[in-house]
């Protein structure tokens, strides 16, 4: 039962720990959490799209009956647009032991990139512990409403996996998914990356990223921003990201210290 | 033991005597409840990630009620201690040979999980389900 005990904050008797006790307690809890050291994230804003989506998932697990006598601490989501957790995500979550979101490593805010008609995305999957298999993975990108557009205007969004790239030749691409979107559409688009995620996990050298290409109704490649696709880091609650659901293949034992 | 029938018939009277000794020791222990320590039960322990100073990387929860089991598993092992049949046998054998055989252990009999949401070093976000993190019930094993 992952719902009842989460977020419980009881009126337990409290005692301030001494420095040494505190360090020992931190070490013990890190060991229980299976972490070799305390993470030091360089960016830890909870208002980026990926943490907000993950918090949505977390709250999906944590909403359960509240035992009497306990007060609950509920993380509060910012009021901006939140990446909605779909029923499909909830199903993925039920089967998963771990869910991880990945930030895009390609800086999309460089002006030069805006001249290109394709966008590149890269995600680092190299730090996944051994024995974890990807049960589902998605690339998520936000599409804003286009105000000045024809009612029936549509675009084709294509997501490709980069198979090979070298400075002297064309980039070799594999089409993963193609989707028609209306100009008036607004919300998160999720593209299936399950097979690609498993490939990247087993063969990190083949993780050369994704390309996104936008075409108008005449088949002309155009800047993804024209269709309202948010490819950069602003606004922060609409940043593109990758999410993967993992299931452990084997029982992992904590090492003896 | 499923095997060793020979051993069971061999020197048959000796175990009977020792069990009787053990039962007398049990009766003596039961007659002196004043000297017994507190029985095996669930104790409160709240792990606060906030108090550990981890708010910069743990997004949720703020902490969790972990609980722990502590107390003595000695006769009378009543229903409050949630003793297993094996715990009762273990107690008897402990009385027979207290120097080498330990008493039953006060340990969790029901455990539940929590999930933790945190940043890693690369600012990726991990939501992990940890099983068996919360003690629901304690008992003598």
Tab-separated table of C-alpha atoms in Angstrom:
chain	number	residue	atom	x	y	z
A	1	UNK	CA	0.000	0.000	0.000
A	2	UNK	CA	1.802	3.094	-1.236
A	3	UNK	CA	-1.007	5.462	-0.459
A	4	UNK	CA	-1.769	5.524	3.225
A	5	UNK	CA	1.603	6.138	4.812
A	6	UNK	CA	2.862	8.629	2.313
A	7	UNK	CA	2.770	12.231	3.428
A	8	UNK	CA	1.892	11.284	6.989
A	9	UNK	CA	3.131	13.778	9.481
A	10	UNK	CA	2.215	12.667	12.938
A	11	UNK	CA	2.389	14.564	16.175
A	12	UNK	CA	5.381	12.464	17.243
A	13	UNK	CA	7.531	13.699	20.112
A	14	UNK	CA	10.415	15.592	18.553
A	15	UNK	CA	14.002	15.857	19.654
A	16	UNK	CA	16.701	17.927	18.001
A	17	UNK	CA	19.512	15.677	16.762
A	18	UNK	CA	23.119	16.446	17.595
A	19	UNK	CA	25.441	17.035	14.610
A	20	UNK	CA	26.984	13.571	14.800
A	21	UNK	CA	23.559	11.920	15.212
A	22	UNK	CA	22.248	13.924	12.294
A	23	UNK	CA	25.115	12.822	10.042
A	24	UNK	CA	24.644	9.191	11.071
A	25	UNK	CA	20.900	9.420	10.507
A	26	UNK	CA	21.475	10.981	7.064
A	27	UNK	CA	23.862	8.137	6.182
A	28	UNK	CA	21.388	5.491	7.339
A	29	UNK	CA	18.463	6.985	5.431
A	30	UNK	CA	20.558	7.394	2.266
A	31	UNK	CA	21.482	3.711	2.567
A	32	UNK	CA	17.811	2.747	2.929
A	33	UNK	CA	17.009	4.860	-0.137
A	34	UNK	CA	19.781	3.039	-2.020
A	35	UNK	CA	21.748	6.195	-2.757
A	36	UNK	CA	25.553	6.284	-2.543
A	37	UNK	CA	25.560	9.965	-1.655
A	38	UNK	CA	23.250	12.901	-1.305
A	39	UNK	CA	22.336	14.234	-4.785
A	40	UNK	CA	23.421	17.785	-5.575
A	41	UNK	CA	21.116	18.958	-8.385
A	42	UNK	CA	22.397	22.078	-10.148
A	43	UNK	CA	18.846	23.145	-10.931
A	44	UNK	CA	16.223	22.307	-8.378
A	45	UNK	CA	13.250	24.417	-9.309
A	46	UNK	CA	10.055	22.484	-8.784
A	47	UNK	CA	8.224	24.702	-11.286
A	48	UNK	CA	9.780	23.163	-14.409
A	49	UNK	CA	7.514	20.960	-16.488
A	50	UNK	CA	9.180	17.638	-15.619
A	51	UNK	CA	9.089	18.024	-11.798
A	52	UNK	CA	5.477	19.217	-12.058
A	53	UNK	CA	4.513	16.172	-14.102
A	54	UNK	CA	6.329	13.909	-11.665
A	55	UNK	CA	4.575	15.584	-8.749
A	56	UNK	CA	1.266	14.888	-10.496
A	57	UNK	CA	2.272	11.219	-10.722
A	58	UNK	CA	3.353	11.223	-7.079
A	59	UNK	CA	0.030	12.681	-6.003
A	60	UNK	CA	-1.731	10.001	-8.045
A	61	UNK	CA	-0.047	7.392	-5.839
A	62	UNK	CA	-0.486	9.346	-2.640
A	63	UNK	CA	-4.202	10.037	-2.769
A	64	UNK	CA	-5.632	7.513	-0.378
A	65	UNK	CA	-7.798	7.406	2.727
A	66	UNK	CA	-6.433	9.568	5.512
A	67	UNK	CA	-6.078	7.754	8.829
A	68	UNK	CA	-7.607	9.689	11.683
A	69	UNK	CA	-5.263	11.571	13.968
A	70	UNK	CA	-2.772	12.367	11.237
A	71	UNK	CA	-2.288	15.622	9.449
A	72	UNK	CA	-1.123	15.433	5.863
A	73	UNK	CA	1.552	17.392	4.088
A	74	UNK	CA	0.536	17.815	0.458
A	75	UNK	CA	2.936	19.454	-1.945
A	76	UNK	CA	1.073	22.258	-3.668
A	77	UNK	CA	1.346	22.560	-7.414
A	78	UNK	CA	1.831	25.973	-8.945
A	79	UNK	CA	-1.270	27.287	-10.653
A	80	UNK	CA	0.280	27.404	-14.143
A	81	UNK	CA	-0.426	24.843	-16.833
A	82	UNK	CA	0.394	21.413	-15.461
A	83	UNK	CA	1.369	18.414	-17.580
A	84	UNK	CA	-1.684	16.295	-17.011
A	85	UNK	CA	-1.301	12.688	-16.004
A	86	UNK	CA	-3.399	10.624	-18.374
A	87	UNK	CA	-5.161	7.360	-17.458
A	88	UNK	CA	-2.511	5.624	-19.554
A	89	UNK	CA	0.228	7.176	-17.389
A	90	UNK	CA	-1.580	5.881	-14.305
A	91	UNK	CA	-1.544	2.378	-15.773
A	92	UNK	CA	2.175	2.685	-16.536
A	93	UNK	CA	2.669	3.883	-12.966
A	94	UNK	CA	0.906	0.846	-11.481
A	95	UNK	CA	3.365	-1.479	-13.227
A	96	UNK	CA	6.459	0.560	-12.445
A	97	UNK	CA	8.926	0.420	-9.575
A	98	UNK	CA	10.544	3.655	-10.631
A	99	UNK	CA	9.641	6.579	-12.892
A	100	UNK	CA	12.235	9.019	-14.113
A	101	UNK	CA	12.017	12.250	-16.053
A	102	UNK	CA	14.945	13.471	-18.133
A	103	UNK	CA	15.790	17.048	-18.958
A	104	UNK	CA	16.695	17.973	-22.536
A	105	UNK	CA	20.468	18.443	-22.763
A	106	UNK	CA	20.354	20.443	-26.022
A	107	UNK	CA	20.198	24.180	-25.561
A	108	UNK	CA	17.229	25.154	-27.739
A	109	UNK	CA	17.449	28.803	-26.858
A	110	UNK	CA	20.387	29.552	-29.141
A	111	UNK	CA	19.277	31.952	-31.852
A	112	UNK	CA	20.956	29.963	-34.621
A	113	UNK	CA	18.746	26.982	-33.941
A	114	UNK	CA	15.628	29.018	-34.580
A	115	UNK	CA	16.665	29.229	-38.226
A	116	UNK	CA	16.445	25.483	-38.583
A	117	UNK	CA	13.251	23.648	-39.294
A	118	UNK	CA	14.016	20.763	-37.029
A	119	UNK	CA	14.691	20.546	-33.344
A	120	UNK	CA	17.113	18.212	-31.634
A	121	UNK	CA	16.604	16.664	-28.207
A	122	UNK	CA	18.990	14.578	-26.117
A	123	UNK	CA	18.440	12.789	-22.834
A	124	UNK	CA	21.011	11.137	-20.598
A	125	UNK	CA	19.916	7.610	-19.664
A	126	UNK	CA	23.379	6.479	-18.601
A	127	UNK	CA	22.768	6.591	-14.852
A	128	UNK	CA	19.972	4.050	-14.651
A	129	UNK	CA	20.857	1.238	-12.213
A	130	UNK	CA	21.428	-2.209	-13.733
A	131	UNK	CA	18.479	-4.564	-13.738
A	132	UNK	CA	15.903	-1.909	-14.618
A	133	UNK	CA	13.856	-2.423	-17.788
A	134	UNK	CA	11.844	0.293	-19.506
A	135	UNK	CA	8.156	-0.665	-19.473
A	136	UNK	CA	7.052	2.582	-21.105
A	137	UNK	CA	8.663	5.829	-22.216
A	138	UNK	CA	7.343	9.051	-23.703
A	139	UNK	CA	8.690	12.224	-25.226
A	140	UNK	CA	6.445	15.084	-24.113
A	141	UNK	CA	6.233	18.450	-25.811
A	142	UNK	CA	3.752	21.269	-25.199
A	143	UNK	CA	1.670	22.780	-27.976
A	144	UNK	CA	0.339	26.268	-27.440
A	145	UNK	CA	-2.805	27.656	-29.054
A	146	UNK	CA	-2.121	29.592	-32.274
A	147	UNK	CA	-4.248	32.718	-32.157
A	148	UNK	CA	-3.921	33.897	-35.747
A	149	UNK	CA	-4.705	30.749	-37.640
A	150	UNK	CA	-7.343	29.338	-39.925
A	151	UNK	CA	-9.924	27.204	-38.158
A	152	UNK	CA	-9.055	24.082	-40.061
A	153	UNK	CA	-5.301	24.646	-40.307
A	154	UNK	CA	-3.312	21.534	-39.480
A	155	UNK	CA	0.342	20.565	-39.127
A	156	UNK	CA	2.227	17.273	-39.195
A	157	UNK	CA	4.577	16.687	-36.272
A	158	UNK	CA	7.175	13.938	-36.837
A	159	UNK	CA	9.525	12.567	-34.209
A	160	UNK	CA	12.630	10.726	-35.414
A	161	UNK	CA	15.281	8.704	-33.624
A	162	UNK	CA	18.809	9.616	-34.741
A	163	UNK	CA	20.483	6.409	-35.946
A	164	UNK	CA	23.733	7.807	-37.203
A	165	UNK	CA	25.369	11.183	-37.474
A	166	UNK	CA	28.692	12.258	-38.853
A	167	UNK	CA	29.981	15.671	-39.891
A	168	UNK	CA	30.466	14.614	-43.506
A	169	UNK	CA	27.170	12.922	-44.241
A	170	UNK	CA	23.433	13.256	-43.814
A	171	UNK	CA	21.967	12.331	-40.477
A	172	UNK	CA	20.309	8.907	-40.632
A	173	UNK	CA	16.878	9.009	-39.023
A	174	UNK	CA	14.195	6.503	-38.039
A	175	UNK	CA	10.622	7.773	-37.954
A	176	UNK	CA	9.100	6.900	-34.595
A	177	UNK	CA	5.740	8.623	-34.796
A	178	UNK	CA	3.915	11.121	-36.961
A	179	UNK	CA	0.875	13.055	-35.837
A	180	UNK	CA	-1.504	15.593	-37.288
A	181	UNK	CA	-2.288	18.484	-34.951
A	182	UNK	CA	-4.785	21.315	-35.310
A	183	UNK	CA	-3.578	24.876	-34.983
A	184	UNK	CA	-6.235	25.433	-32.337
A	185	UNK	CA	-5.014	22.496	-30.234
A	186	UNK	CA	-3.450	23.238	-26.864
A	187	UNK	CA	-1.834	20.842	-24.409
A	188	UNK	CA	0.820	18.182	-24.060
A	189	UNK	CA	1.679	15.880	-26.955
A	190	UNK	CA	3.153	12.539	-25.885
A	191	UNK	CA	5.155	10.417	-28.339
A	192	UNK	CA	5.898	6.779	-27.542
A	193	UNK	CA	9.602	6.103	-26.915
A	194	UNK	CA	9.361	2.685	-25.252
A	195	UNK	CA	11.387	0.724	-27.809
A	196	UNK	CA	13.873	3.566	-28.238
A	197	UNK	CA	14.271	3.915	-24.466
A	198	UNK	CA	15.076	0.206	-24.097
A	199	UNK	CA	17.547	0.433	-26.978
A	200	UNK	CA	19.291	3.436	-25.408
A	201	UNK	CA	19.380	1.716	-22.027
A	202	UNK	CA	21.079	-1.389	-23.405
A	203	UNK	CA	23.273	0.434	-25.922
A	204	UNK	CA	24.171	3.882	-24.614
A	205	UNK	CA	26.430	4.513	-27.631
A	206	UNK	CA	23.299	4.457	-29.815
A	207	UNK	CA	21.674	7.248	-27.833
A	208	UNK	CA	22.089	10.024	-30.396
A	209	UNK	CA	18.885	11.813	-29.502
A	210	UNK	CA	15.675	12.735	-31.274
A	211	UNK	CA	14.749	15.101	-34.066
A	212	UNK	CA	11.393	16.822	-34.303
A	213	UNK	CA	10.200	18.050	-37.686
A	214	UNK	CA	7.122	20.163	-38.420
A	215	UNK	CA	5.407	20.335	-41.794
A	216	UNK	CA	2.514	22.518	-42.832
A	217	UNK	CA	-0.487	21.244	-44.848
A	218	UNK	CA	1.470	21.704	-48.078
A	219	UNK	CA	4.279	19.457	-46.873
A	220	UNK	CA	6.627	22.380	-46.361
A	221	UNK	CA	8.991	22.037	-43.424
A	222	UNK	CA	8.596	24.930	-41.076
A	223	UNK	CA	9.728	26.191	-37.704
A	224	UNK	CA	8.002	24.232	-34.904
A	225	UNK	CA	7.212	27.537	-33.199
A	226	UNK	CA	4.804	28.330	-36.046
A	227	UNK	CA	2.538	25.546	-34.787
A	228	UNK	CA	2.930	26.679	-31.190
A	229	UNK	CA	5.315	23.892	-30.187
A	230	UNK	CA	7.401	24.904	-27.175
A	231	UNK	CA	10.886	23.577	-27.850
A	232	UNK	CA	12.942	25.856	-25.607
A	233	UNK	CA	13.307	26.337	-21.876
A	234	UNK	CA	10.728	29.136	-21.631
A	235	UNK	CA	8.149	29.107	-20.278
A	236	UNK	CA	9.626	26.737	-17.729
A	237	UNK	CA	6.352	24.915	-17.020
A	238	UNK	CA	6.118	23.975	-20.712
A	239	UNK	CA	9.658	22.661	-21.307
A	240	UNK	CA	9.860	19.457	-23.362
A	241	UNK	CA	11.079	16.404	-21.465
A	242	UNK	CA	11.272	12.621	-21.575
A	243	UNK	CA	9.689	10.323	-19.018
A	244	UNK	CA	10.414	6.616	-18.569
A	245	UNK	CA	8.740	3.985	-16.420
A	246	UNK	CA	11.006	1.228	-15.111
A	247	UNK	CA	10.477	-2.166	-13.564
A	248	UNK	CA	13.227	-3.992	-11.680
A	249	UNK	CA	14.151	-7.388	-13.173
A	250	UNK	CA	15.685	-8.695	-9.979
A	251	UNK	CA	15.532	-8.174	-6.243
A	252	UNK	CA	18.270	-5.784	-5.247
A	253	UNK	CA	20.001	-6.163	-1.927
A	254	UNK	CA	21.591	-3.299	-0.106
A	255	UNK	CA	25.307	-3.696	0.343
A	256	UNK	CA	26.613	-4.375	3.837
A	257	UNK	CA	28.473	-1.419	5.241
B	1	UNK	CA	13.008	-32.875	11.426
B	2	UNK	CA	11.393	-34.995	8.780
B	3	UNK	CA	14.349	-37.367	8.933
B	4	UNK	CA	16.357	-38.794	11.800
B	5	UNK	CA	13.711	-41.114	13.229
B	6	UNK	CA	16.507	-43.028	14.931
B	7	UNK	CA	17.529	-39.915	16.769
B	8	UNK	CA	13.991	-39.299	17.914
B	9	UNK	CA	13.735	-42.735	19.533
B	10	UNK	CA	17.230	-42.559	20.937
B	11	UNK	CA	17.381	-41.361	24.531
B	12	UNK	CA	13.692	-40.561	24.428
B	13	UNK	CA	13.254	-39.698	28.091
B	14	UNK	CA	15.790	-36.847	28.163
B	15	UNK	CA	13.900	-34.324	26.025
B	16	UNK	CA	10.730	-34.924	28.030
B	17	UNK	CA	12.510	-33.963	31.225
B	18	UNK	CA	13.980	-30.843	29.732
B	19	UNK	CA	10.645	-29.702	28.364
B	20	UNK	CA	9.180	-30.159	31.833
B	21	UNK	CA	12.014	-28.067	33.205
B	22	UNK	CA	11.256	-25.444	30.606
B	23	UNK	CA	7.575	-25.411	31.488
B	24	UNK	CA	8.417	-24.942	35.153
B	25	UNK	CA	10.670	-22.023	34.183
B	26	UNK	CA	7.827	-20.605	32.092
B	27	UNK	CA	5.451	-20.849	35.054
B	28	UNK	CA	8.014	-19.145	37.256
B	29	UNK	CA	8.408	-16.332	34.741
B	30	UNK	CA	4.646	-15.940	34.472
B	31	UNK	CA	4.337	-15.749	38.262
B	32	UNK	CA	6.762	-12.815	38.368
B	33	UNK	CA	5.360	-10.296	35.885
B	34	UNK	CA	7.004	-7.441	37.815
B	35	UNK	CA	10.470	-8.354	36.635
B	36	UNK	CA	9.520	-8.615	32.964
B	37	UNK	CA	10.323	-5.732	30.647
B	38	UNK	CA	7.888	-4.047	28.302
B	39	UNK	CA	6.480	-6.421	25.708
B	40	UNK	CA	7.146	-6.311	22.002
B	41	UNK	CA	5.257	-3.451	20.427
B	42	UNK	CA	5.330	-0.773	17.727
B	43	UNK	CA	7.068	2.475	18.633
B	44	UNK	CA	6.779	5.828	16.928
B	45	UNK	CA	9.539	7.147	14.705
B	46	UNK	CA	9.021	9.927	12.176
B	47	UNK	CA	11.745	10.419	9.570
B	48	UNK	CA	11.672	14.075	8.600
B	49	UNK	CA	13.455	14.849	5.319
B	50	UNK	CA	12.983	18.510	6.152
B	51	UNK	CA	14.804	18.188	9.478
B	52	UNK	CA	17.590	16.285	7.729
B	53	UNK	CA	18.081	19.356	5.533
B	54	UNK	CA	17.182	17.586	2.299
B	55	UNK	CA	14.530	19.930	0.939
B	56	UNK	CA	16.796	20.971	-1.924
B	57	UNK	CA	16.669	17.493	-3.494
B	58	UNK	CA	13.700	15.627	-2.012
B	59	UNK	CA	10.548	17.071	-3.550
B	60	UNK	CA	8.086	14.876	-1.662
B	61	UNK	CA	7.210	13.703	0.911
B	62	UNK	CA	8.299	16.054	3.664
B	63	UNK	CA	8.915	12.945	5.750
B	64	UNK	CA	7.257	9.689	6.688
B	65	UNK	CA	6.140	7.762	9.752
B	66	UNK	CA	8.486	4.767	9.767
B	67	UNK	CA	7.840	3.237	13.223
B	68	UNK	CA	10.021	0.498	14.684
B	69	UNK	CA	9.548	-2.637	16.819
B	70	UNK	CA	10.998	-2.997	20.293
B	71	UNK	CA	10.286	-4.954	23.458
B	72	UNK	CA	10.804	-8.271	25.066
B	73	UNK	CA	9.467	-11.510	23.660
B	74	UNK	CA	9.115	-13.551	26.838
B	75	UNK	CA	6.306	-15.621	28.286
B	76	UNK	CA	3.462	-15.027	28.501
B	77	UNK	CA	3.439	-14.467	24.736
B	78	UNK	CA	-0.118	-13.277	24.570
B	79	UNK	CA	-2.081	-12.260	21.529
B	80	UNK	CA	-1.027	-8.628	21.959
B	81	UNK	CA	2.504	-9.644	20.947
B	82	UNK	CA	1.145	-11.418	17.879
B	83	UNK	CA	3.476	-14.360	18.506
B	84	UNK	CA	3.835	-17.095	15.944
B	85	UNK	CA	3.739	-20.759	16.914
B	86	UNK	CA	7.404	-20.855	16.097
B	87	UNK	CA	8.025	-18.039	18.581
B	88	UNK	CA	6.425	-20.123	21.324
B	89	UNK	CA	8.627	-23.096	20.458
B	90	UNK	CA	11.626	-20.769	20.288
B	91	UNK	CA	10.838	-19.504	23.794
B	92	UNK	CA	10.633	-23.052	25.138
B	93	UNK	CA	13.954	-23.967	23.559
B	94	UNK	CA	15.454	-20.785	24.968
B	95	UNK	CA	14.383	-21.870	28.459
B	96	UNK	CA	15.998	-25.270	27.873
B	97	UNK	CA	19.251	-23.762	26.734
B	98	UNK	CA	19.296	-20.054	27.508
B	99	UNK	CA	23.023	-19.590	26.878
B	100	UNK	CA	22.995	-20.708	23.253
B	101	UNK	CA	19.427	-20.271	22.009
B	102	UNK	CA	18.090	-16.707	21.878
B	103	UNK	CA	14.580	-15.596	22.723
B	104	UNK	CA	12.185	-14.915	19.859
B	105	UNK	CA	12.816	-11.663	18.115
B	106	UNK	CA	10.528	-8.626	18.252
B	107	UNK	CA	10.276	-7.702	14.592
B	108	UNK	CA	7.827	-6.312	12.013
B	109	UNK	CA	5.067	-8.682	10.932
B	110	UNK	CA	3.468	-6.267	8.468
B	111	UNK	CA	5.345	-3.738	6.362
B	112	UNK	CA	4.110	-1.196	3.865
B	113	UNK	CA	5.713	0.990	1.247
B	114	UNK	CA	6.177	4.660	0.511
B	115	UNK	CA	7.159	6.513	-2.626
B	116	UNK	CA	9.774	9.250	-2.730
B	117	UNK	CA	10.184	11.967	-5.359
B	118	UNK	CA	13.645	13.479	-5.683
B	119	UNK	CA	16.163	15.175	-7.966
B	120	UNK	CA	19.371	13.413	-8.978
B	121	UNK	CA	22.722	15.100	-9.646
B	122	UNK	CA	21.665	15.871	-13.243
B	123	UNK	CA	18.405	17.550	-12.146
B	124	UNK	CA	16.424	14.656	-13.568
B	125	UNK	CA	13.508	13.720	-11.325
B	126	UNK	CA	13.042	10.225	-9.913
B	127	UNK	CA	9.866	8.794	-8.437
B	128	UNK	CA	10.715	5.582	-6.664
B	129	UNK	CA	8.521	3.117	-4.829
B	130	UNK	CA	10.217	1.736	-1.725
B	131	UNK	CA	8.611	-1.409	-0.382
B	132	UNK	CA	8.732	-2.439	3.282
B	133	UNK	CA	9.568	1.024	4.607
B	134	UNK	CA	6.757	1.451	7.136
B	135	UNK	CA	6.084	-0.876	10.065
B	136	UNK	CA	2.397	-1.695	10.272
B	137	UNK	CA	2.528	-4.324	13.015
B	138	UNK	CA	5.113	-5.924	15.257
B	139	UNK	CA	5.256	-9.435	16.640
B	140	UNK	CA	7.447	-12.123	18.143
B	141	UNK	CA	9.153	-14.422	15.656
